[in-house]
Amino acid sequence: MAVLSSSSSHGLLRLHHPPLRLLAAVTTATSSSSYSIPHVRLRLAITTSRLPSPISSSSDPPPDVAHDDEHEEAHHKEERDERYGFEIQVRKLPKRNRRLVRARVSVDAPLEAVWATLTDYEGLAGFIPGLSECRLLDQADSFARLYQVGEQDLALGFKFNAKGTIDCYEGEMQLLPAGARRREIAFNMIDGDFKVFEGKWSVQEVDGGEKSADQEFQTALSYVVELEPKLWVPVRLLEGRICNEIKTNLVSIREEAQRIQRLQDKVIVNKGVAQFLFQHARVN
């Protein structure tokens, strides 16, 4: 997933966190990236925010979207990478040149650590490879406006670029059945290289956030975006690169959140050892 970065005051993740800039390096690509892009400076970047216009949690396209090309075959792709607990789905919507992308990655860190990383908007560009710039233009309670620029080197010295201004809306913590918790960020590009670019980030605990002996992950980080390029470039030519960016973003956020959590755990352990030694010294 690509991300347009931004900054936030939420701690725990420096990430100078990606407003979910969300992006970590991933090993496998999910869509074919063999398409060659002409001399187009269209850089893919993605941001997090709360969906102003609701995006259905269903994989089906909105019922009110008219079929612009009834002769084009149904388009649906799905890829998985078990190394990261990663999966991605791409669905062609009835409206011409529009796609709905859903992705998910498992994270061995608590919800708070993932959320902190995701909302460290100004720090996103620091750990997401394809995000060259992320500026926090405005911020209020549960709201952030970001300007992001994504850039990736292509063959023959060309650049694949995308830029945009994105509004992000941070939702309240939700309590789910079985004691699990979830929190989301809806986002919408209000100006940039896409005619439509909106969706949401979701951070949800697995089994109430308590990790059992046979459980590898504590949290699931999900991303959904509906997009349509503004330029003449057919979205099918960008599809593979967009999917690669999304995967990189998600994996990058995952790695940063886990790194932050390891540092915090180390501090807690060292503090506990210091207290024990101090008390033992007093007794003796």
Steps between C-alpha positions, in 0.01 A plus 500: 500500500633829426480776743515869490661573824405734776578563857325458825557540867408146587807359662604143519599494144747728370425383185525820522208281420341476172170651534515173423729588268483160536758348310762255570714299276340191370655215321238381260306703258131443477411612156680482174736791480631417158302770329718775365382851578566766237661831591248553773584666829233343703608403841298277718449609854241407752387649826286408786190670604145444585269448215279804453296321242444149629672212327311181547672220688359266240715396209214580264502835317251769603155424355457854371800485267394462138675251273707707260639201318268201509713312250813498711549178692473495878837576655607356832847417629619365831850437634648382831839503669505274806832641620327819605148373544429724202218481249364735235197502272438718196150534359398683185199716567222551245607860447768519231862528613419458872629238743426392855807368683493322837814398686586359842816419695553334839706686762671364810440816703206634704234725349644808670840453337354453153270801543786719619705406198213561265426846637856628517422684180815706469716196563353280227746600233780386728412133479281460193732458199274646230388805694736785416306775679228519764397833647237567764303799366233518769401310811208508742332257735488164316579671169813551290556643152812367329694574186681196369729431209591148398781415267652185361783448252413322178715370218688739271506774762124560507310574820162369607343785699179592673414786733192619681340674796319256725254553783516239778234436764598300808217295648438419866596165652234236434435206734425181309354168611735278703674806641702591192545865402517681166586851388485648150620794293294608200670697224407689186719673242362849448758606242758305307573253222191284556142578412396266780725388785323421826487221752597411853762347726387256767699371798330207675606272780510125444317308775474797731864597457635226730756283329483129578793257489406374154408843361750694293326837462310739725356750254367516144563813292257538211480746213226561244508759222281583203700679234479642150791684334440852378741471211448315175703202618276189517482373857575147381851619407554639850335215685810291561706792624219623723471156661876484554491841666213400726681186607819693567308756706323241713810294562701813581246608759499151643881494533511846656227418753677178599833683530347764726337232714828312541667819621221562750517143627875535544456820702244329725730202556799721579291706740382185676856370533617833640223503760579144601872575543422816697266318739744209536781743582293667773414168660864405513 
